[in-house]
Structure formats: structure tokens, C-alpha cells
Amino acid sequence: MRTTDLVGTALANTMRSKLRTFLTVIAIVIGAFTLTLTTGLGAGINKYVDNMVEGFGAPDEMTVTKQADMGSGFSMGGAPSEYDPEGASSGEMFGMPLLTGKDLETIRDAEHVTAVETARLVEPEFIEGADGRQWAVPFMGASYEIGTLSMAAGREPAEDAAEITVPTDWVEALGGTEPEDVLGQTVTLVAADPLGEQSGMEAEVVGVTEAVASGSGVGPVPSRAVEDRLHEIQTAGLPEEQRDTYFSATVTVEGMPENEAAVQAALAEQGYSAQTLEDQLGVIRGIIDAVTWVLNGFALIALLAASFGIINTLLMAVQERTREIGLMKALGMTGGRIFGLFTLEAVMIGLLGSLIGIGLGVAVGLTANALLTQGALSGVTGLVLYAVEPLSLLLIALLILAIAFLAGTLPAARAARKDPIEALRYE
């Protein structure tokens, strides 16, 4: 019997007992469906994380912060430590040390570091439009977002100019109907000093931004000049050591990733912590992957149960077709061909189950993703709940076929070992 005839015969034999085959296929469909859904869910969430951080840094950049001194009164709880005026530091916020100008010089001098950038965190009281109306600023962007903004109209602010961009949500408030309508408009940004005294500065609207998943562009984004001026207003009257501080610095490193470990070690010796974007995402990705693997485990249990269904189905088929097996052997069909015939039947069952299960999983995943991201979760920019990865789908199909083949080997071996004379006598 030729291989093509063997495949055709195997397919026909699987349809002999349609109900039994159908029930076995359904068990495989459940496992394949679950595996496809959970794998796509993990891929989708990871893709959303990538979208979230795509504007937060380049591969050759690190985020540097000052290491907290755990021995100088820093505590997350427990009994208080005695106050030491000599060890007290004004360069802290929420108990965490801040970077100073001197720290930036030290970081800049580190080997392989080619650039150091910082940004002030400013929070205007309000922004006044050209018509005199005043608008609260629930979220103010920062100059470090320049270069990652998605522009709906206009351009990004120039570093040394009194310029600003506004999000598309602000167009109507500033008296426009289209993003282009507010370009060139002069607005006044008003901030307050520590005593509550308000001061303002004018800036030109040079661009309108669209929000991206990373959060960039969801609020007004100032130029560096505007940011520095607002910072001066907000910190007026404070000691210099409190004014010239930063939460973190972004450093550019030459020769990444080869020099990554060397730069991290050198900065650690100076009391700084340096992390790449991948370092910061490691924990998040680990949690997502762990949850995905747990869910995949349930799908694999379903496939394991389905494999016993395949064994049972083929053992019953061998029993029912004993005389047929004897006749095939009497006509010259070898044990190897009979073994191949029954394992092919098992593979056919696995193929049917995997195709249906994977197809259903992809259809349900994409439909749910579209309904949720365009409906209840439409406010989450760039959200991806389910993503199709062709390689993953192929691996799932191959896994199911392998399980089906292994499950079919026991009944196939029993059929191949049958004595033709005894088989022909079987009633």
C-alpha cells in the first residue's frame, strides 16, 4: 500500500465511528483552544508592555538614581530612629535621595558614558488661553518626552524657546475645531512658589500631540526653557540644594550592551543605581510569563486527558477490526504498514482537533480583543489583550500532533503484532 493510499485509508477509518471520533476530537479541541487563547493572551499583554515603554528610552540608555542609605534612618516601618542633624539630608523626597548637580558631574565622568540628561518635574496651577479662560492641568508632560511625541499637527518644541505642545483633547478648549487651529496661539502658564505666590510666563503652542501607549503626549509638553522657568517659580526662596535636584538621570552609554555591566558596576561604586529599560521590565515580563505558563498548564492537562481518549478510541478500533487486520496481513501487508496506518489515524484525530481548536482560539481571541479595546477599555491607549504569533500556533499544532502520535503507538503496536491466522478466526 502506497503512502498516499495509507493516508486516505486512515482518514476514512477515522470516520467509521463518527460519534466516537467526534467526542475524542472535542477533547483535543478544548486543549488546543485553551492553549491558543492563553498563549495569545500572554503575547498580547507583552506587546502592550512594549507599546507602553517604546517612548521611554533607547537601547543605549540607562536610568540612574541615587542609592538609598538604609543605615541612615531610612525605614519602611518599625520603631523610629533618633534624629541626627549631622546626617540629615535636604536632598530627599519621600525618604529617597535625589540627584544633585554634583552627582550629575560624577555620573558624566564615568567611563563609556557619553551624555547625561535630566528633566524638571513641574506642575502649573493652570494654563490661560488667548481668550482669557483658565484651564486646570491634571497632568503636565516633561521635556524628556520631546523626540517621542506623536504629532497630530505642528512640530515639537525647540529646547531653548518658550514653546509648548498640547494634546488633541485641548483643541476645543483653546477655541479650535481642528488641531491646526491652535498652532501659533500664545498661552500663559501660571505656577506658584512655596508660599503660594503665583507667577506666569507666556509660551507659543507649536504642536498638537496624540496620546501613545507609553503615556507620552497625554498632557501639555513644555520645552526645556519653559520647564526651567516654571521650576524656578515653584522653588523660589528654597535653599539651593533643594532647588538643584532631580529624581533620576538618563545616561547614554557607548558600546551597549557590551559595556552595560561595566557602567553599572562603576556607578554602583559611586553610590548610584543604573538600570536599562529591559532591567526595569524584567519583573513585569516575568509575572506575565509565569501566569501564562500556569494557564498553559491547564491546557496541557486537557490535552493529556484527550490523549487517553485517543488510546481508548484506537484500542476499540483495533478490537473491532481484528479480522480486517488479519486479512491485510494475509494479503501481504507488513506489521510496519499496519502500525503506520493506526498511528496515522491517531494523527488525523489530532490534526482535526488542533485545526478546530486553534481556529476557535484565534477567532475568540481577536473578537474579544476588538470588542474590549474598542468598547469598555477604549480609553486605554495602545491596549492589546490578544496577539497572534504564527510560530506559537505552529508549535501548538506540532505539540498536539506529537501527543496524538504517541497516544496512537500503543494501539498501533498491538495491531501490528496480531497473528494473521488468529485474527482471521476472530469472531
Coordinates of C-alpha atoms in Angstrom, one line a residue:
M1 CA 0.0 0.0 0.0
R2 CA 1.4 3.3 -1.0
T3 CA 1.8 6.2 1.4
T4 CA -0.9 8.2 -0.2
D5 CA -3.3 5.2 0.0
L6 CA -2.3 4.8 3.6
V7 CA -3.3 8.4 4.4
G8 CA -6.6 8.1 2.6
T9 CA -7.4 4.9 4.3
A10 CA -6.5 6.3 7.7
L11 CA -8.8 9.3 7.1
A12 CA -11.7 7.0 6.0
N13 CA -11.2 4.8 9.0
T14 CA -11.4 7.8 11.5
M15 CA -14.9 8.5 10.1
R16 CA -16.2 4.9 10.6
S17 CA -17.4 5.7 14.1
K18 CA -18.3 9.3 13.8
L19 CA -19.7 9.8 17.3
R20 CA -16.7 8.2 18.9
T21 CA -14.2 10.2 16.8
F22 CA -16.2 13.4 17.4
L23 CA -16.1 13.1 21.2
T24 CA -12.3 12.4 21.0
V25 CA -11.8 15.4 18.8
I26 CA -13.8 17.6 21.1
A27 CA -11.4 16.8 24.0
I28 CA -8.5 17.8 21.8
V29 CA -10.3 21.0 20.7
I30 CA -10.7 22.1 24.3
G31 CA -7.0 21.7 25.0
A32 CA -6.0 23.4 21.7
F33 CA -8.5 26.2 22.2
T34 CA -7.2 26.9 25.8
L35 CA -3.6 26.8 24.8
T36 CA -4.2 29.1 21.8
L37 CA -6.1 31.6 24.0
T38 CA -3.6 31.7 26.8
T39 CA -0.6 31.9 24.6
G40 CA -2.1 34.8 22.6
L41 CA -3.1 36.5 25.8
G42 CA 0.5 36.4 27.1
A43 CA 1.7 37.6 23.7
G44 CA -0.8 40.4 23.7
I45 CA 0.0 41.7 27.2
N46 CA 3.7 41.6 26.4
K47 CA 3.1 43.6 23.2
Y48 CA 1.1 46.1 25.2
V49 CA 4.0 46.4 27.7
D50 CA 6.3 47.0 24.7
N51 CA 3.9 49.7 23.4
M52 CA 3.9 51.3 26.9
V53 CA 7.6 51.8 27.1
E54 CA 8.5 52.3 23.4
G55 CA 8.9 56.1 24.1
F56 CA 10.7 55.7 27.5
G57 CA 14.2 55.0 26.4
A58 CA 16.6 53.8 23.7
P59 CA 18.6 50.6 23.8
D60 CA 21.8 52.5 24.6
E61 CA 20.3 54.4 27.6
M62 CA 20.2 53.8 31.3
T63 CA 18.2 55.3 34.1
V64 CA 20.4 56.3 37.0
T65 CA 19.1 57.0 40.6
K66 CA 20.9 57.6 43.9
Q67 CA 21.0 54.6 46.1
A68 CA 19.2 54.9 49.4
D69 CA 21.3 54.7 52.5
M70 CA 19.5 52.0 54.5
G71 CA 21.6 52.7 57.5
S72 CA 20.9 56.4 58.0
G73 CA 17.4 56.4 59.3
F74 CA 15.7 55.1 56.1
S75 CA 13.0 52.7 57.2
M76 CA 9.8 51.3 55.7
G77 CA 8.4 50.7 59.2
G78 CA 9.2 49.8 62.8
A79 CA 10.4 51.9 65.6
P80 CA 11.8 55.4 64.7
S81 CA 15.5 56.1 64.8
E82 CA 17.0 59.1 66.7
Y83 CA 17.3 62.2 64.5
D84 CA 20.8 63.1 63.6
P85 CA 21.2 66.7 62.5
E86 CA 24.6 66.0 61.0
G87 CA 23.3 63.1 58.9
A88 CA 20.1 64.8 57.9
S89 CA 19.8 65.4 54.2
S90 CA 17.7 68.0 52.5
G91 CA 18.2 66.3 49.2
E92 CA 15.5 63.7 49.7
M93 CA 11.9 63.3 48.7
F94 CA 9.6 60.6 50.2
G95 CA 12.6 59.3 52.0
M96 CA 14.5 58.7 48.8
P97 CA 17.7 60.6 47.9
L98 CA 17.7 63.0 45.0
L99 CA 20.4 63.6 42.4
T100 CA 22.2 67.0 42.7
G101 CA 24.3 68.9 40.2
K102 CA 27.5 67.4 41.7
D103 CA 26.0 63.9 41.3
L104 CA 25.4 64.6 37.6
E105 CA 29.1 65.6 37.2
T106 CA 30.2 62.4 38.8
I107 CA 27.9 60.3 36.5
R108 CA 29.1 62.2 33.5
D109 CA 32.7 61.4 34.3
A110 CA 32.0 57.6 34.3
E111 CA 33.7 55.6 31.6
H112 CA 31.6 54.9 28.5
V113 CA 29.0 57.5 29.5
T114 CA 28.6 59.9 26.6
A115 CA 25.7 62.0 27.7
V116 CA 23.6 62.8 30.8
E117 CA 20.0 64.2 30.5
T118 CA 17.6 65.3 33.3
A119 CA 14.2 66.8 33.4
R120 CA 12.5 69.0 35.9
L121 CA 9.1 67.9 37.3
V122 CA 6.8 70.9 37.1
E123 CA 3.1 71.4 37.9
P124 CA 1.5 74.6 36.8
E125 CA -1.6 75.9 38.7
F126 CA -3.4 76.5 35.4
I127 CA -2.9 77.4 31.7
E128 CA -4.6 80.6 30.4
G129 CA -5.7 80.6 26.8
A130 CA -5.7 83.5 24.4
D131 CA -9.3 84.3 25.3
G132 CA -8.5 84.6 29.0
R133 CA -10.1 81.3 30.1
Q134 CA -8.1 79.3 32.6
W135 CA -7.7 75.6 32.4
A136 CA -6.5 73.2 35.1
V137 CA -3.6 70.9 34.3
P138 CA -4.3 67.4 35.6
F139 CA -1.1 66.1 34.0
M140 CA 1.9 68.0 32.8
G141 CA 4.3 66.4 30.5
A142 CA 8.1 66.8 30.6
S143 CA 10.8 68.0 28.2
Y144 CA 12.3 64.5 28.1
E145 CA 9.2 63.4 26.0
I146 CA 10.4 65.6 23.1
G147 CA 11.6 63.2 20.4
T148 CA 9.0 60.6 21.3
L149 CA 5.8 62.6 20.7
S150 CA 3.3 61.5 18.1
M151 CA 2.2 64.8 16.3
A152 CA -1.3 65.4 15.1
A153 CA -0.3 68.8 13.8
G154 CA 2.7 71.2 14.0
R155 CA 6.1 70.2 15.5
E156 CA 7.8 69.5 18.8
P157 CA 9.1 72.4 21.0
A158 CA 12.6 73.7 20.4
E159 CA 14.7 73.3 23.5
D160 CA 15.7 76.9 24.2
A161 CA 12.4 78.6 23.0
A162 CA 9.3 79.4 25.0
E163 CA 7.2 76.8 23.3
I164 CA 4.7 74.1 24.2
T165 CA 2.6 71.4 22.7
V166 CA -1.0 70.5 23.8
P167 CA -2.9 67.2 23.4
T168 CA -5.7 66.8 20.9
D169 CA -8.2 66.9 23.8
W170 CA -7.2 70.6 24.4
V171 CA -8.0 71.8 20.9
E172 CA -11.7 72.7 21.6
A173 CA -10.9 74.3 25.0
L174 CA -8.4 76.6 23.3
G175 CA -11.0 77.7 20.8
G176 CA -10.2 75.4 17.8
T177 CA -12.1 72.7 15.9
E178 CA -9.1 71.2 14.2
P179 CA -5.5 70.7 15.6
E180 CA -4.1 73.2 13.1
D181 CA -6.4 75.9 14.5
V182 CA -4.5 76.4 17.8
L183 CA -1.0 76.4 16.3
G184 CA 0.7 79.8 16.9
Q185 CA -1.6 80.6 19.8
T186 CA 0.1 82.2 22.9
V187 CA -0.9 80.7 26.2
T188 CA 0.2 81.7 29.8
L189 CA 1.4 79.1 32.2
V190 CA 1.0 80.0 35.8
A191 CA 2.8 78.3 38.7
A192 CA 3.0 79.0 42.4
D193 CA 6.0 79.3 44.7
P194 CA 6.2 77.5 48.1
L195 CA 4.3 80.4 49.7
G196 CA 1.5 80.3 47.2
E197 CA 2.5 83.4 45.3
Q198 CA 1.6 82.9 41.6
S199 CA 3.7 83.9 38.6
G200 CA 3.3 83.2 34.9
M201 CA 5.1 83.0 31.6
E202 CA 4.0 83.0 28.1
A203 CA 4.6 80.2 25.6
E204 CA 3.6 79.6 22.0
V205 CA 1.7 76.5 21.0
V206 CA 3.7 74.9 18.3
G207 CA 2.2 71.4 18.1
V208 CA -0.7 69.2 18.9
T209 CA 0.0 65.7 20.1
E210 CA -1.7 62.3 20.0
A211 CA -1.5 60.1 23.1
V212 CA 0.5 56.9 22.7
A213 CA 0.5 53.8 25.0
S214 CA 3.6 55.0 26.9
G215 CA 1.6 57.9 28.2
S216 CA 3.7 60.4 26.1
G217 CA 1.6 63.3 24.8
V218 CA -1.3 62.9 27.1
G219 CA -0.7 66.4 28.7
P220 CA 0.9 69.6 27.6
V221 CA 4.6 69.2 26.9
P222 CA 6.9 72.2 27.6
S223 CA 10.3 73.0 26.0
R224 CA 13.3 72.8 28.3
A225 CA 13.3 76.6 28.6
V226 CA 9.6 76.6 29.8
E227 CA 10.3 73.8 32.2
D228 CA 13.3 75.5 33.8
R229 CA 11.3 78.8 34.2
L230 CA 8.4 77.0 35.9
H231 CA 10.8 75.2 38.1
E232 CA 12.4 78.5 39.1
I233 CA 8.9 79.8 40.1
Q234 CA 8.0 76.7 42.1
T235 CA 11.2 76.6 44.0
A236 CA 11.7 80.3 44.6
G237 CA 13.1 81.0 48.1
L238 CA 14.2 77.5 48.7
P239 CA 17.8 76.7 49.6
E240 CA 20.0 75.9 46.5
E241 CA 20.5 72.3 47.5
Q242 CA 16.7 71.8 47.3
R243 CA 16.3 73.6 44.0
D244 CA 19.0 71.9 42.1
T245 CA 17.8 68.3 42.5
Y246 CA 16.4 65.6 40.2
F247 CA 14.7 62.2 40.8
S248 CA 16.8 60.5 38.1
A249 CA 19.1 61.0 35.1
T250 CA 19.1 59.3 31.7
V251 CA 22.6 58.5 30.6
T252 CA 23.7 57.4 27.1
V253 CA 26.3 54.6 27.1
E254 CA 28.6 53.8 24.1
G255 CA 29.0 50.2 23.1
M256 CA 25.8 48.8 24.6
P257 CA 25.2 46.1 25.6
E258 CA 28.9 45.1 25.9
N259 CA 29.6 48.0 28.3
E260 CA 26.4 47.7 30.3
A261 CA 27.8 45.7 33.2
A262 CA 31.0 47.8 33.4
V263 CA 29.0 51.1 33.6
Q264 CA 26.6 49.6 36.2
A265 CA 29.5 48.4 38.4
A266 CA 31.3 51.7 38.1
L267 CA 28.2 53.8 39.1
A268 CA 27.4 51.3 41.9
E269 CA 30.8 52.1 43.5
Q270 CA 29.9 55.7 43.5
G271 CA 26.5 55.1 45.2
Y272 CA 24.3 55.1 42.1
S273 CA 21.9 52.5 40.7
A274 CA 21.7 52.2 36.9
Q275 CA 19.1 50.2 35.0
T276 CA 18.3 49.6 31.4
L277 CA 14.8 49.5 30.1
E278 CA 15.0 45.7 29.9
D279 CA 16.1 45.6 33.6
Q280 CA 13.0 47.6 34.6
L281 CA 10.7 45.4 32.5
G282 CA 12.2 42.1 33.7
V283 CA 9.9 41.7 36.7
I284 CA 6.8 42.7 34.7
R285 CA 7.6 40.2 31.9
G286 CA 8.4 37.5 34.5
I287 CA 5.0 37.8 36.1
I288 CA 3.2 37.8 32.8
D289 CA 5.1 34.8 31.6
A290 CA 4.5 32.9 34.9
V291 CA 0.8 33.5 34.7
T292 CA 0.8 32.4 31.0
W293 CA 2.6 29.2 31.9
V294 CA 0.2 28.4 34.7
L295 CA -2.8 28.8 32.3
N296 CA -1.0 26.7 29.7
G297 CA -0.5 24.0 32.3
F298 CA -4.3 23.6 32.5
A299 CA -4.5 23.3 28.7
L300 CA -1.8 20.7 28.7
I301 CA -3.8 18.7 31.3
A302 CA -6.7 18.8 29.0
L303 CA -4.5 17.5 26.1
L304 CA -3.2 14.7 28.4
A305 CA -6.8 13.7 29.1
A306 CA -7.5 13.8 25.4
S307 CA -4.6 11.5 24.7
F308 CA -6.2 8.8 26.8
G309 CA -9.3 9.3 24.6
I310 CA -7.3 8.7 21.5
I311 CA -5.8 5.5 23.1
N312 CA -9.3 4.3 24.0
T313 CA -10.7 5.1 20.6
L314 CA -8.0 3.2 18.7
L315 CA -8.0 0.2 21.1
M316 CA -11.7 -0.2 20.4
A317 CA -11.0 0.2 16.7
V318 CA -8.3 -2.5 16.8
Q319 CA -10.6 -4.8 18.6
E320 CA -13.5 -4.2 16.1
R321 CA -11.2 -4.6 13.1
T322 CA -9.3 -7.7 14.2
R323 CA -10.4 -9.8 11.2
E324 CA -9.7 -6.9 8.9
I325 CA -6.1 -6.7 10.3
G326 CA -5.7 -10.4 9.7
L327 CA -6.9 -10.1 6.1
M328 CA -4.5 -7.2 5.4
K329 CA -1.6 -9.3 6.8
A330 CA -2.7 -12.3 4.8
L331 CA -2.6 -10.2 1.7
G332 CA 1.0 -9.2 2.4
M333 CA 0.7 -6.0 4.4
T334 CA 3.6 -5.8 6.8
G335 CA 3.4 -5.1 10.5
G336 CA 5.1 -1.8 9.9
R337 CA 2.5 -0.6 7.5
I338 CA -0.3 -1.6 9.9
F339 CA 1.5 0.3 12.7
G340 CA 1.7 3.3 10.4
L341 CA -2.0 3.0 9.5
F342 CA -3.2 3.2 13.1
T343 CA -0.7 5.9 14.1
L344 CA -1.9 7.9 11.1
E345 CA -5.5 7.6 12.3
A346 CA -4.3 9.0 15.7
V347 CA -2.6 11.8 13.9
M348 CA -5.7 12.5 11.8
I349 CA -7.7 12.9 15.0
G350 CA -5.1 15.2 16.5
L351 CA -4.9 17.2 13.3
L352 CA -8.7 17.7 13.2
G353 CA -8.8 18.7 16.9
S354 CA -5.8 21.1 16.6
L355 CA -7.2 22.9 13.5
I356 CA -10.6 23.4 15.0
G357 CA -9.2 24.3 18.5
I358 CA -6.6 26.8 17.2
G359 CA -9.1 28.3 14.7
L360 CA -11.6 28.9 17.5
G361 CA -9.0 30.2 19.9
V362 CA -7.8 32.8 17.3
A363 CA -11.3 33.8 16.4
V364 CA -12.4 34.2 20.0
G365 CA -9.2 36.0 21.0
L366 CA -9.3 38.5 18.2
T367 CA -13.0 39.1 18.6
A368 CA -12.7 39.7 22.4
N369 CA -9.7 41.9 21.8
A370 CA -11.6 44.1 19.3
L371 CA -14.7 44.3 21.5
L372 CA -12.9 45.2 24.7
T373 CA -10.3 47.6 23.2
Q374 CA -12.9 49.4 21.1
G375 CA -15.5 49.3 23.8
A376 CA -15.2 49.1 27.6
L377 CA -11.4 49.5 27.6
S378 CA -11.2 52.0 24.7
G379 CA -9.8 54.7 27.0
V380 CA -6.6 52.7 27.5
T381 CA -4.3 53.9 24.6
G382 CA -2.5 51.2 22.7
L383 CA -4.0 48.3 24.7
V384 CA -3.5 44.9 23.2
L385 CA -5.2 41.9 25.0
Y386 CA -4.6 39.2 22.4
A387 CA -1.9 38.9 19.7
V388 CA -1.5 36.2 17.1
E389 CA 2.0 34.7 16.8
P390 CA 2.1 32.3 13.8
L391 CA 5.2 30.5 15.2
S392 CA 3.4 29.8 18.5
L393 CA 0.4 28.5 16.7
L394 CA 2.6 26.2 14.6
L395 CA 4.3 24.9 17.8
I396 CA 0.9 24.3 19.4
A397 CA -0.2 22.2 16.4
L398 CA 3.0 20.2 16.3
L399 CA 2.7 19.6 20.0
I400 CA -0.8 18.2 19.6
L401 CA 0.2 16.1 16.7
A402 CA 3.1 14.7 18.7
I403 CA 0.8 13.9 21.6
A404 CA -1.6 12.2 19.2
F405 CA 1.1 10.2 17.6
L406 CA 2.5 9.0 20.9
A407 CA -1.0 8.1 22.1
G408 CA -1.6 6.1 19.0
T409 CA 1.6 4.0 19.2
L410 CA 0.2 1.6 21.9
P411 CA -2.9 0.6 19.9
A412 CA -0.9 0.6 16.7
A413 CA 1.7 -1.7 18.2
R414 CA -1.0 -4.1 19.4
A415 CA -2.5 -4.2 15.9
A416 CA 0.9 -4.8 14.2
R417 CA 1.7 -7.7 16.5
K418 CA -1.5 -9.6 15.8
D419 CA -1.1 -13.1 14.3
P420 CA -2.9 -13.2 10.9
I421 CA -4.3 -16.7 11.4
E422 CA -5.7 -16.0 14.9
A423 CA -7.0 -12.6 13.6
L424 CA -8.9 -14.3 10.8
R425 CA -10.5 -16.7 13.2
Y426 CA -11.7 -13.8 15.5
E427 CA -15.4 -13.5 15.8

